[in-house]
GROMACS .gro file of C-alpha atoms in nm:
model
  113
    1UNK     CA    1   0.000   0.000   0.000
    2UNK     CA    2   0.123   0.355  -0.101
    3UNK     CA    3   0.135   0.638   0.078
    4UNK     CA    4  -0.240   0.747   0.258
    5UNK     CA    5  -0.278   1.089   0.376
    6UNK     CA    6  -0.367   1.102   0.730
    7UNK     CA    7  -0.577   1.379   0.934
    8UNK     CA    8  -0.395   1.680   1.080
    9UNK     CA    9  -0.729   1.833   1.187
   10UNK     CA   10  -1.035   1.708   1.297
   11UNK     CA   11  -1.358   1.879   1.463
   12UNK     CA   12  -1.730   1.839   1.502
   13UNK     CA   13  -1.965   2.031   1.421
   14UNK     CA   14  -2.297   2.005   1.635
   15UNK     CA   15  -2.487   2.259   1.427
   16UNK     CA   16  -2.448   2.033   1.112
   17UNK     CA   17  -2.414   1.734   1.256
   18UNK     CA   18  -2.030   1.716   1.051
   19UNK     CA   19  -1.711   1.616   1.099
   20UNK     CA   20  -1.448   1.789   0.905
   21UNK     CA   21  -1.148   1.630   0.832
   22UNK     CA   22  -0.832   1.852   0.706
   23UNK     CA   23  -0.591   1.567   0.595
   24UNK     CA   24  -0.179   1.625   0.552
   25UNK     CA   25  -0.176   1.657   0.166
   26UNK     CA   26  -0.449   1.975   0.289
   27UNK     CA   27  -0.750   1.750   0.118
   28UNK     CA   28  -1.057   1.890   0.344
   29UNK     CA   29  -1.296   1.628   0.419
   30UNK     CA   30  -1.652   1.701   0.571
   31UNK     CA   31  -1.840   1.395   0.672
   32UNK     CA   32  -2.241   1.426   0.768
   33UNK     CA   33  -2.242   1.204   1.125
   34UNK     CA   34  -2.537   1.015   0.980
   35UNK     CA   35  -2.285   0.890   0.656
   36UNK     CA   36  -2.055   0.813   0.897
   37UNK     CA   37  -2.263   0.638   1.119
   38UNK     CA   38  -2.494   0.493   0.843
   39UNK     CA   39  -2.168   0.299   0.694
   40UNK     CA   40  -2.003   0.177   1.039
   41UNK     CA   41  -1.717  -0.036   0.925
   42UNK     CA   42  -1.741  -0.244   1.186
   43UNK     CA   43  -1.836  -0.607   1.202
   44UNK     CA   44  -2.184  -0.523   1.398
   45UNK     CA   45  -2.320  -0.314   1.153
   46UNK     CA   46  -2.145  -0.493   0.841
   47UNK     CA   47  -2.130  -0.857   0.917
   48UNK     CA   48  -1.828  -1.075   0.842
   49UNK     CA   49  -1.831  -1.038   0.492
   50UNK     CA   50  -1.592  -0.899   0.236
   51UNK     CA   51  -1.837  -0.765   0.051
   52UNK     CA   52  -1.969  -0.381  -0.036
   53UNK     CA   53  -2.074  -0.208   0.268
   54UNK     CA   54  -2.446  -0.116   0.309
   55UNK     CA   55  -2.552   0.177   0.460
   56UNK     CA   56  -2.755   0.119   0.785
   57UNK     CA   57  -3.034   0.402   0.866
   58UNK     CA   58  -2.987   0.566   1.227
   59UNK     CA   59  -3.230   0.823   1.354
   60UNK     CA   60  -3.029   1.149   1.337
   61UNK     CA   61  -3.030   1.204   1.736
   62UNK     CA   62  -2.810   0.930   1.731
   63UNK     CA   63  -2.591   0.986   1.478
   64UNK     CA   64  -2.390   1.292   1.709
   65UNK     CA   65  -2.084   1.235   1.769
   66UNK     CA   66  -1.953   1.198   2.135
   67UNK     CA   67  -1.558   1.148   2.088
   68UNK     CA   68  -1.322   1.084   1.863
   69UNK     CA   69  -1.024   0.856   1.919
   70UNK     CA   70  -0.712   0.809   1.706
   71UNK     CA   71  -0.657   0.428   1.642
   72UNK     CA   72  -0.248   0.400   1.625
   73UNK     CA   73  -0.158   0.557   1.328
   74UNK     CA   74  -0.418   0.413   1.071
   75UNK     CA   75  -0.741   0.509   1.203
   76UNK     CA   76  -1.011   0.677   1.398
   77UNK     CA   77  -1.261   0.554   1.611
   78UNK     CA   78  -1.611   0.770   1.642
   79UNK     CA   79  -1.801   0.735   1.943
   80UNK     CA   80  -2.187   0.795   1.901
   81UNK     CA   81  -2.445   0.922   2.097
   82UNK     CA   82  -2.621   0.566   2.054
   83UNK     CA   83  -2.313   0.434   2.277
   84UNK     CA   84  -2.188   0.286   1.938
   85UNK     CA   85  -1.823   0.309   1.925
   86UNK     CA   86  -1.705  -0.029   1.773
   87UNK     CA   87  -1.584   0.107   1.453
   88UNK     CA   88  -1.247   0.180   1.319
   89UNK     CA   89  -1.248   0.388   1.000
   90UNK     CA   90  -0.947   0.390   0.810
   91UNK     CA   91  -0.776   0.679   0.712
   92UNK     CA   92  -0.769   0.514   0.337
   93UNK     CA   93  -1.112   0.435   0.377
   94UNK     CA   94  -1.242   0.806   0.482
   95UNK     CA   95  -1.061   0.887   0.173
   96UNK     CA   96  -1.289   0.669  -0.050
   97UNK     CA   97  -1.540   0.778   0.109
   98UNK     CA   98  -1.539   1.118   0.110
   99UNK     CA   99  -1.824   1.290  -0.020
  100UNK     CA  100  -1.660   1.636  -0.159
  101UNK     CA  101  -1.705   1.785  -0.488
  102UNK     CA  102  -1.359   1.656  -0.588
  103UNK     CA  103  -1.410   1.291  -0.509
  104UNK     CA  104  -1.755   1.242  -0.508
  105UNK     CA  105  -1.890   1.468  -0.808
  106UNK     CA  106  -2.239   1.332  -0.830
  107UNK     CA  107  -2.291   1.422  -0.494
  108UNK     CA  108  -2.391   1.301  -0.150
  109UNK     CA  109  -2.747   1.154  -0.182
  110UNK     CA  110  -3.020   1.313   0.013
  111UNK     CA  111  -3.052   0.927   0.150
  112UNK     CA  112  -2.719   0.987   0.327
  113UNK     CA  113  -2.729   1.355   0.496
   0.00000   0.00000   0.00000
């Protein structure tokens, strides 16, 4: 595996329920907590497959986020306002997964916010 950028900022915002990720090649990443939340990578919420992820719907409430942990030097964790804090997410995989202009030009779906 190459080189993957990892965050040099990171911050919630409550007001729009976001978490904005400034990453070191100065990509700016800003996540809705119910994206997040909705595709958990953990083995809960995505079974022991290798497949796609699914996206798994979450009342908004709890979909705040509580905490946020760095995981050694690969990965956050997210704590929830549900109590759910089993998943790690990547720093690769926030980059595939995030839903700016630049990586994601067909937008976030409605489904997702």
């Amino acid at each position: 595996m190459g080189y993957v950028p990892h965050p040099t900022e990171i911050e919630y915002k409550s007001a729009s329920r976001a978490l904005r990720i400034v990453f070191s090649d100065d990509h700016e990443a800003v996540y809705p907590t119910r994206y997040l939340r909705g595709f958990c990578p953990c083995a809960r919420c995505q079974g022991h497959t290798s497949g796609p992820h699914k996206f798994i719907e979450h009342q908004a409430p709890q979909a705040e986020v509580v905490d946020v942990r760095q995981v050694g030097n690969y990965a956050i964790n997210i704590v929830f306002a549900d109590g759910h804090d089993t998943g790690i997410y990547s720093f690769q995989r926030l980059r595939e997964i995030c839903p700016c202009p630049a990586c994601m030009p067909q937008g976030l779906s409605d489904e997702y916010r």
